[in-house]
Coordinates of C-alpha atoms and ligand atoms in Angstrom, one line a residue:
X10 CA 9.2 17.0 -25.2
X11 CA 7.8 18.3 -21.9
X12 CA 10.5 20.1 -19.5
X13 CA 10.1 19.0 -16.2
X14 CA 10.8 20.0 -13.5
X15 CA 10.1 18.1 -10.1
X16 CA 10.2 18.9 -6.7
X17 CA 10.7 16.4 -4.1
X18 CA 12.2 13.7 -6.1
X19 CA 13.5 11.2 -3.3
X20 CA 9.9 10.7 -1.9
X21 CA 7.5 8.4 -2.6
X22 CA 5.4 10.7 -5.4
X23 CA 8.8 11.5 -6.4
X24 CA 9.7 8.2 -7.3
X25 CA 6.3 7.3 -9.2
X26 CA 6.8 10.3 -11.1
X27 CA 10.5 9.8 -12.0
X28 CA 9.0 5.7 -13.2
X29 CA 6.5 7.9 -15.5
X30 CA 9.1 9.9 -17.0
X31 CA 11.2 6.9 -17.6
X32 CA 8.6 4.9 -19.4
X33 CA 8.3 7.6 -21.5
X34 CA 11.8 9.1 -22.8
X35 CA 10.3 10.2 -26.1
X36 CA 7.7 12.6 -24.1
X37 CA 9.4 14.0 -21.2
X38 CA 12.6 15.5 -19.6
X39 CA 13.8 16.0 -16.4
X40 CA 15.5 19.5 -16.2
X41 CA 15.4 20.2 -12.6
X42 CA 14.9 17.9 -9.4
X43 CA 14.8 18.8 -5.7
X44 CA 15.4 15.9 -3.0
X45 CA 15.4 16.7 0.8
X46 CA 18.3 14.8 2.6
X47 CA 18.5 11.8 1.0
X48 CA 21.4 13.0 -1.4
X49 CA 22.3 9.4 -2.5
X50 CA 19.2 8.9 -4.8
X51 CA 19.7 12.4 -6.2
X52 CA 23.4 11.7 -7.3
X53 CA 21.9 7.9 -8.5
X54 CA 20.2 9.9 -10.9
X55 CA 22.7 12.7 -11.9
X56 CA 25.3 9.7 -12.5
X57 CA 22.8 8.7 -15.9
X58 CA 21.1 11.8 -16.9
X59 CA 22.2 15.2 -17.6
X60 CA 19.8 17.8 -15.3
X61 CA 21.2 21.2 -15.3
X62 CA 19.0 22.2 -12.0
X63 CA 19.4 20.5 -8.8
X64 CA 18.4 21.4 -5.5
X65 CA 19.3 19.9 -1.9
X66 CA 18.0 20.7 1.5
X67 CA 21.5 21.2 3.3
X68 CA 24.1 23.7 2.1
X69 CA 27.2 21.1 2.9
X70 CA 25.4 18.3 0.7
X71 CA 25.4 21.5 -2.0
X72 CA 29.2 22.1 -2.3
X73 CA 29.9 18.2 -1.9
X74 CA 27.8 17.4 -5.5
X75 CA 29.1 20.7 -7.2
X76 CA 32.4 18.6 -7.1
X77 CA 31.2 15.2 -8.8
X78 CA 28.7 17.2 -10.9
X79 CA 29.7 20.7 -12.3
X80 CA 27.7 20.7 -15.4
X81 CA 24.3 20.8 -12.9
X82 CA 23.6 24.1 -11.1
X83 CA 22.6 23.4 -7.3
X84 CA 21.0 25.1 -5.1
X85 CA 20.1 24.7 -1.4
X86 CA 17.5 25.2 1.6
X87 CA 14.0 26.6 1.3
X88 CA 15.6 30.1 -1.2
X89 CA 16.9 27.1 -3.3
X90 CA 13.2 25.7 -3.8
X91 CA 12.5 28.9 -4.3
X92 CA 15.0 29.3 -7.0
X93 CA 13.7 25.9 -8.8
X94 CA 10.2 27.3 -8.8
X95 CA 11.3 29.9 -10.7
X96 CA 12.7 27.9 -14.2
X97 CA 10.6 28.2 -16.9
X98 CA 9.2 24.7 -18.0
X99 CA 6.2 23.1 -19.5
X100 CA 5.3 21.1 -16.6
X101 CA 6.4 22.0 -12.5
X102 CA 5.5 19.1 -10.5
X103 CA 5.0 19.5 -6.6
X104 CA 5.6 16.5 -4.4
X105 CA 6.9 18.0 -1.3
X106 CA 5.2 17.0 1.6
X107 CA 3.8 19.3 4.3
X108 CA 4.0 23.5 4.4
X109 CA 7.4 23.4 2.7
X110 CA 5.0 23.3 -1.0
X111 CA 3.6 26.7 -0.6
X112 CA 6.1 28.7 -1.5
X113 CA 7.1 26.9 -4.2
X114 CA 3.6 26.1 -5.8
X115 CA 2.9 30.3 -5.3
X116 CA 6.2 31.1 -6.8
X117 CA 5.8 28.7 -9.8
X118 CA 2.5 30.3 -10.2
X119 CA 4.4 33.7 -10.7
X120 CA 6.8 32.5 -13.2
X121 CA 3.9 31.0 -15.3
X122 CA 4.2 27.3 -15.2
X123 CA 1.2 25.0 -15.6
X124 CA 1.1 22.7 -12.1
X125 CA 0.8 19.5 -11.5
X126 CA 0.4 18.9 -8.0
X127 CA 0.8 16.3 -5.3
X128 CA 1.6 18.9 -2.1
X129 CA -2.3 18.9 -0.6
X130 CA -1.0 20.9 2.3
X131 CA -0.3 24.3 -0.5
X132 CA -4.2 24.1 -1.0
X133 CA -5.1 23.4 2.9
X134 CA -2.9 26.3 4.2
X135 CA -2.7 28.7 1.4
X136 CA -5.9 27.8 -0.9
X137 CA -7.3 31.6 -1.0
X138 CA -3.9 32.6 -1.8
X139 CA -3.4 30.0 -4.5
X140 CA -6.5 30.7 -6.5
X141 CA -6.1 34.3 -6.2
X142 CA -2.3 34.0 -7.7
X143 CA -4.0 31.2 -10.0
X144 CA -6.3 34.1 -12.2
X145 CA -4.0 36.5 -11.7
X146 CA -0.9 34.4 -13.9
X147 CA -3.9 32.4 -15.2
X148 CA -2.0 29.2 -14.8
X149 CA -4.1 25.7 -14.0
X150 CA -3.3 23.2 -11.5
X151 CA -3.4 19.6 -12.7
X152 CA -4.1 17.8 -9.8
X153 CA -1.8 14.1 -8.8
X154 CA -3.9 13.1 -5.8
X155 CA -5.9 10.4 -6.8
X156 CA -9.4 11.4 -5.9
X157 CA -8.9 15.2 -6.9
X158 CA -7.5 13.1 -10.6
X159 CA -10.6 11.3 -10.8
X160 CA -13.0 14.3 -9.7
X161 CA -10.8 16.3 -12.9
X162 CA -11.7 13.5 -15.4
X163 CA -15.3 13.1 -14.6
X164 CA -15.9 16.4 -14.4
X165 CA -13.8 17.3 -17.9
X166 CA -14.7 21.5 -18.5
X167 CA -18.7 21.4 -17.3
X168 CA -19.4 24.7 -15.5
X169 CA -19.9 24.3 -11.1
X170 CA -23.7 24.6 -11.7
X171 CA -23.7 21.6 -13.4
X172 CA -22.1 20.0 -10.4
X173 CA -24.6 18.8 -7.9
X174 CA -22.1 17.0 -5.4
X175 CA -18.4 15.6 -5.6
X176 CA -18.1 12.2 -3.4
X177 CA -14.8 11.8 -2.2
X178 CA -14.3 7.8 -1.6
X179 CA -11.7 7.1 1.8
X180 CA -10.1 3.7 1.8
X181 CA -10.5 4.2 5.7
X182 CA -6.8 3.9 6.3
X183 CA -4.8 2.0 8.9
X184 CA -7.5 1.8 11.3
X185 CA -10.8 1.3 9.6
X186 CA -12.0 -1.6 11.6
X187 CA -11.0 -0.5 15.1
X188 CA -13.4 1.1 17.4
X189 CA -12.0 5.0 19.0
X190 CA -11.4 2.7 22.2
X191 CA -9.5 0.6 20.5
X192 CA -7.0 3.5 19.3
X193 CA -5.9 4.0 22.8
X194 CA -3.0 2.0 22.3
X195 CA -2.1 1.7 19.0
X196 CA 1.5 2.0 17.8
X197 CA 3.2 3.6 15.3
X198 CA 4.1 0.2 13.5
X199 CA 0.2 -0.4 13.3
X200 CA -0.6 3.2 12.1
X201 CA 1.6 3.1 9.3
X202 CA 0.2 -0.3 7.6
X203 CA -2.0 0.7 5.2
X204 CA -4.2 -1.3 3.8
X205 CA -4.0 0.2 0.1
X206 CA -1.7 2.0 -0.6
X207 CA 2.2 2.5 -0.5
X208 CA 2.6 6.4 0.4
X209 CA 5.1 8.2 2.6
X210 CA 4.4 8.4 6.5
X211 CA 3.0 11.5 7.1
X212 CA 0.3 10.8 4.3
X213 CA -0.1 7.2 5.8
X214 CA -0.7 9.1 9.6
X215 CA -2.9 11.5 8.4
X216 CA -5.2 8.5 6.4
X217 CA -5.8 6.3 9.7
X218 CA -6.4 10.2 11.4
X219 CA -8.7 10.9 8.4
X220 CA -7.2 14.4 8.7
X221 CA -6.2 13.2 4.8
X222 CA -9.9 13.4 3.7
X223 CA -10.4 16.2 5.7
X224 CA -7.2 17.8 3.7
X225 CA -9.1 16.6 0.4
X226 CA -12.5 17.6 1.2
X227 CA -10.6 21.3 1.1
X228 CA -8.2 20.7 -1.6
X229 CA -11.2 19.9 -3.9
X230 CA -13.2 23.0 -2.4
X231 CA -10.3 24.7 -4.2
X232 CA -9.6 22.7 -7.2
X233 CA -13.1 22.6 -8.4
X234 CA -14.7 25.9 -7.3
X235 CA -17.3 23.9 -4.7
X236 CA -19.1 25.1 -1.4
X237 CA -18.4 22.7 1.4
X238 CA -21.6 21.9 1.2
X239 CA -21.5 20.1 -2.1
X240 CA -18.4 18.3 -1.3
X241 CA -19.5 14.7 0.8
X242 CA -17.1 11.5 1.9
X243 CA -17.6 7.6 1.8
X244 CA -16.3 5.1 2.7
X245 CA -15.0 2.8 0.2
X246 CA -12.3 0.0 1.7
X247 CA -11.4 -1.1 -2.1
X248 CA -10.2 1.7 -3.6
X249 CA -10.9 1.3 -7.0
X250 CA -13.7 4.2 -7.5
X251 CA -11.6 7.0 -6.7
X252 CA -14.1 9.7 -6.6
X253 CA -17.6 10.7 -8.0
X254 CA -19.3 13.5 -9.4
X255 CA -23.2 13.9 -9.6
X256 CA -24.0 16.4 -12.0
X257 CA -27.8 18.8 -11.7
X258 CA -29.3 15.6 -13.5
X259 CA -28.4 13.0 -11.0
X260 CA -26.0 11.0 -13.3
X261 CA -22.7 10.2 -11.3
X262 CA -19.9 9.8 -13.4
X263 CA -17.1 7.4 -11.3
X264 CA -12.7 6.9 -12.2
X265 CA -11.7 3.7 -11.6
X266 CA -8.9 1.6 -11.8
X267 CA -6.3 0.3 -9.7
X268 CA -4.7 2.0 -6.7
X269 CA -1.2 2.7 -8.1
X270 CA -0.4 6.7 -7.9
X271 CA 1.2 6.4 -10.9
X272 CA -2.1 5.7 -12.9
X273 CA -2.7 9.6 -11.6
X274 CA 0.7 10.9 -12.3
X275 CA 0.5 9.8 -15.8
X276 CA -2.9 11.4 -16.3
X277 CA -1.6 14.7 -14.9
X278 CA 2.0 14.3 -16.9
X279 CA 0.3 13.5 -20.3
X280 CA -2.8 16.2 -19.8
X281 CA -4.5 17.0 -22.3
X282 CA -3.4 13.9 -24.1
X283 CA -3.5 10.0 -23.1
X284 CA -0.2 7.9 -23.1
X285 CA -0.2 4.2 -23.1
X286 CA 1.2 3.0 -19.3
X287 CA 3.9 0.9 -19.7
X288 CA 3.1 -1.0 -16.5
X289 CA 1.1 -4.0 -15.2
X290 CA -1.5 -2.0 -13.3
X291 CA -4.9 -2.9 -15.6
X292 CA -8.1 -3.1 -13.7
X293 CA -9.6 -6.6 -13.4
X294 CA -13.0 -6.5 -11.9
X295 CA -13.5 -10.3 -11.6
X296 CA -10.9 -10.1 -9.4
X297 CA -11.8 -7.3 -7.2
X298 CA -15.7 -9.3 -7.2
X299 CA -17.2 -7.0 -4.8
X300 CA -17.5 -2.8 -4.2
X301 CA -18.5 -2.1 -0.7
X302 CA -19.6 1.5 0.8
X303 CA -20.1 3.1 4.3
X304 CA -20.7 6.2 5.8
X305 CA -17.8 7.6 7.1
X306 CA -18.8 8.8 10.5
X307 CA -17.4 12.5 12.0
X308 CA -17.9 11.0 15.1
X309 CA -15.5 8.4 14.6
X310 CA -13.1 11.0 12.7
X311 CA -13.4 13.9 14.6
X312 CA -10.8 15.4 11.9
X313 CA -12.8 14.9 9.3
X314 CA -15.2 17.3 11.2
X315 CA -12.7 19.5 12.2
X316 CA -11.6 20.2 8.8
X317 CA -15.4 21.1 6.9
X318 CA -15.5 23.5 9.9
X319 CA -11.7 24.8 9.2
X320 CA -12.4 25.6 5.8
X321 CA -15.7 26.8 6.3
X322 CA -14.0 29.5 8.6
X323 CA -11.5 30.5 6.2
X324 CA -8.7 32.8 6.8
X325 CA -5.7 31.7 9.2
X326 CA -7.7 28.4 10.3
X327 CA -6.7 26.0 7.9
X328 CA -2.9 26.9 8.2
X329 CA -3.2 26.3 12.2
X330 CA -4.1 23.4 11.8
X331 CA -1.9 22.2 8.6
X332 CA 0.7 23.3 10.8
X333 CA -0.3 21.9 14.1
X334 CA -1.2 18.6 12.5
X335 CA 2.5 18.5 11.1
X336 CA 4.2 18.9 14.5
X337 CA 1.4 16.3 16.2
X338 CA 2.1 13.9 12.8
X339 CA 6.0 14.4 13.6
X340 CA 6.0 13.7 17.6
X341 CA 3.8 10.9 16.9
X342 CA 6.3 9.2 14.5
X343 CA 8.7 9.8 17.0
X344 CA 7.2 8.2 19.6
X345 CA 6.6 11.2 22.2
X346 CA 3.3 11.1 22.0
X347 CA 0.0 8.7 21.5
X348 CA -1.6 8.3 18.8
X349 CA -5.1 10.5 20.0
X350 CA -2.7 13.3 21.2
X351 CA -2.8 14.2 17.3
X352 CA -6.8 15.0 17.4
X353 CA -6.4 16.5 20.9
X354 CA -3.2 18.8 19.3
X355 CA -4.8 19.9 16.3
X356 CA -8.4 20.8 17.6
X357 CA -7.2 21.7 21.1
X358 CA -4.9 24.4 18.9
X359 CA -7.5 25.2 16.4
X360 CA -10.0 25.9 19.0
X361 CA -7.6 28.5 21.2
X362 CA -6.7 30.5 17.7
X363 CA -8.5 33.9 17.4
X364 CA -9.4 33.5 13.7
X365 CA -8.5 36.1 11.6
X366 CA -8.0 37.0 7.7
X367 CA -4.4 36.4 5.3
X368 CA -3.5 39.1 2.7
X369 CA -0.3 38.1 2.5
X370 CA 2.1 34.6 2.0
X371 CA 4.4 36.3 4.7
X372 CA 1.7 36.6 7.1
X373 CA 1.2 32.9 6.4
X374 CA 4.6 31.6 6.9
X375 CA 4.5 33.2 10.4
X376 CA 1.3 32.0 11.5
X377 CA 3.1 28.2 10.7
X378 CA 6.0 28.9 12.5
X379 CA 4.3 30.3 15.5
X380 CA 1.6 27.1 15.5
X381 CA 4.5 24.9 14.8
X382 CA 6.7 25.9 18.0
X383 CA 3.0 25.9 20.2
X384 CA 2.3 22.6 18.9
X385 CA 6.0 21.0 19.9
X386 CA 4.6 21.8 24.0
X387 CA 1.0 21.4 23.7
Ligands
NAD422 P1 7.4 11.6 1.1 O1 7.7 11.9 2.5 O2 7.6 10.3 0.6 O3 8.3 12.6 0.2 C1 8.4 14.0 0.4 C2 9.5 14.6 -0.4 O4 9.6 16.0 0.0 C3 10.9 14.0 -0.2 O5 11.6 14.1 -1.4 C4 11.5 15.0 0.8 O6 12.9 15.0 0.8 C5 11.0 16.3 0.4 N1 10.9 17.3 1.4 C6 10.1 17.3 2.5 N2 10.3 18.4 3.3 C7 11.3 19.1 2.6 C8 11.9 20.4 2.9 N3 11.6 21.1 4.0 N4 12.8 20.8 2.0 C9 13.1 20.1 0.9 N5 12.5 18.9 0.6 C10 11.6 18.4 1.4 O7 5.9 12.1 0.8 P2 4.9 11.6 -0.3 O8 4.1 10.5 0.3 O9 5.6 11.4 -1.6 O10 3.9 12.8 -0.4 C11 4.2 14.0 -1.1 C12 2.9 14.8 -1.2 O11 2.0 14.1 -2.1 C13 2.2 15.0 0.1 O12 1.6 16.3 0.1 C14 1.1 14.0 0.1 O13 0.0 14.4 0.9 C15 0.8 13.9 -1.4 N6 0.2 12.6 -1.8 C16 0.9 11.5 -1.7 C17 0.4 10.3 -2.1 C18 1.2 9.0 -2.0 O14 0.8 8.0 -2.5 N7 2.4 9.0 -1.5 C19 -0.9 10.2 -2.6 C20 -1.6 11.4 -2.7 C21 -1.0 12.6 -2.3
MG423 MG1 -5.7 11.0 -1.9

């Protein structure tokens, strides 16, 4: 039996993962969840299982569950995620969205835990950090994102200089067929149908931005030891290759199948084995007929740019704008601002920060909060 332990169980990853786990009660157990504020789903699942660790974002959710559950041990806030990073287990899963994942993922690290994880944003703002604590407490990171999954499988254990390029396929998002003109107006109804795939909305914002590829073009910098350089994008409105790898020889090995996040989850819950998946998610290419591909333009996604040139630059950059993305991602779904104010908020604030190195997560966590309160006026 694995020992789970998952963070950010009430969200959409979350939910995939806790589907996994059930088809397979033989292979897995759940012994510590986190959910943010939607308590309801988190006592859904206490009511039928027994998890001694729980962990809630608000402190008066805390002592209302330590009532109906007192043989689970709760904790609360970001010290509480903190807390669950710390259990030992076989496998510590991170599908919190946005900033909230570094600590966490670093902190897991520490205690020794093998990784699997969904949080991109841990690799975009803290990816030097990350590897650094990475061959320190040699621990891996098994990655749930779907591309980084398929890059992992085709690539297996062959050394970086057999790697020639990784091609990161882009479904295109919400707005693939609309021209920048045409994003003038665009609502926040329109932004977040996407064509593909099911996801939460700050994932489903940041695919029609393309700040998403731009966050995966740096997540796999850091995943699979590549310069920028070696790391390209494509267009690929199907989404059923999920990445490539061309190898020194020019043989490109593809992953395919279905896009259903749980066909990744499973890889990463069962690594280094293979389960059976006990859903109706086969790939039937007589039905899909056709693969198309086209070059996804930086023009067109000026954050697709912005981010080769972030993680180029190092240090502080790619937190600034992880961070200033997050508030622009956030005001958007609110409705306060359009939809281009996101671009002009995360390159307007990447361009006036004096760039600068990180020794230390603490320096981190203040360069976020500072960006964070810029990015609410700018
Ligand atoms: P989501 O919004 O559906 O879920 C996020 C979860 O994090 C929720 O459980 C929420 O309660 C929790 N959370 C957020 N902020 C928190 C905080 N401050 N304290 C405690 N809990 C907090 O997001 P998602 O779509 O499941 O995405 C999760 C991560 O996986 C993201 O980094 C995303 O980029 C990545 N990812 C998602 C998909 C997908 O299909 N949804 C695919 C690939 C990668
Ligand atoms: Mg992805």
């Amino acid at each position: 039996m694995k020992r789970i332990v998952l963070l950010g169980a009430s969200g959409s990853i979350g939910d995939q993962v806790l589907d996994i786990v059930e088809d397979h009660p033989d292979q897995y157990v759940i012994i510590g969840l986190s959910v943010g504020r939607r308590v309801e789903k988190l006592a859904a699942y206490l009511r039928s299982h027994d998890v001694p660790y729980a962990c809630v974002q608000y402190e008066e959710d805390r002592k209302a569950l330590e009532v109906e559950f007192p043989n689970t041990v709760f904790f609360s806030g970001d010290e509480g995620l903190k807390k669950m990073s710390e259990l030992q287990c076989d496998l510590f899963i991170n599908a919190l969205v946005g900033f909230a994942g570094v600590v966490p993922t670093l902190t897991a690290i520490k205690t020794g835990n093998t990784i699997a994880l969904a949080n991109k944003e841990t690799l975009v703002a803290a990816g030097e950090l990350v590897n650094q604590a990475l061959q320190e407490n040699n621990v891996k990171i098994l990655p749930i994102d779907s591309e980084h999954s398929a890059i992992f499988q085709c690539i297996q254990n062959a050394p970086s200089s057999d790697v020639k390029r990784l091609i990161i396929t882009a479904s295109g998002g919400s707005f693939r067929d609309r021209t920048r003109e045409e994003l003038a107006n665009v609502t926040v109804k329109d932004a977040l149908s996407h064509p593909n795939w099911s996801m939460g909305s700050k994932i489903t914002i940041d695919s029609a931005t393309m700040m998403n590829k731009g966050f995966e073009v740096i997540e796999a910098h850091y995943l699979f030891d590549l310069p920028y350089t070696s790391i390209d994008t494509i267009m690929h409105r199907e989404s059923i290759i999920h990445s490539m790898v061309e190898f020194k020889d020019h043989s490109v090995l593809a992953q395919l199948g279905q896009a259903d996040m749980r066909i990744p989850i499973q890889v990463a819950l069962s690594h280094p084995e293979r389960l059976e998946m006990q859903r109706d998610n086969r790939l039937d290419l007589l039905k899909v007929g056709t693969l198309h591909f086209e070059e996804l333009s930086h023009e067109r996604y000026p954050l697709l740019a912005l981010a080769y040139r972030v993680g180029k630059a190092k240090g502080a950059l790619p937190c600034v704008m992880n961070a200033a993305n997050e508030v622009a991602v956030s005001r958007f779904l609110k409705g306060e601002i359009s939809f281009l104010d996101i671009e002009r908020i995360v390159i307007g604030m990447v361009d006036a920060y004096e760039n600068h190195p990180i020794t230390s997560v603490d320096q981190l966590i203040q360069i976020d909060q500072e960006t964070r309160e810029k990015a609410l006026l700018f």
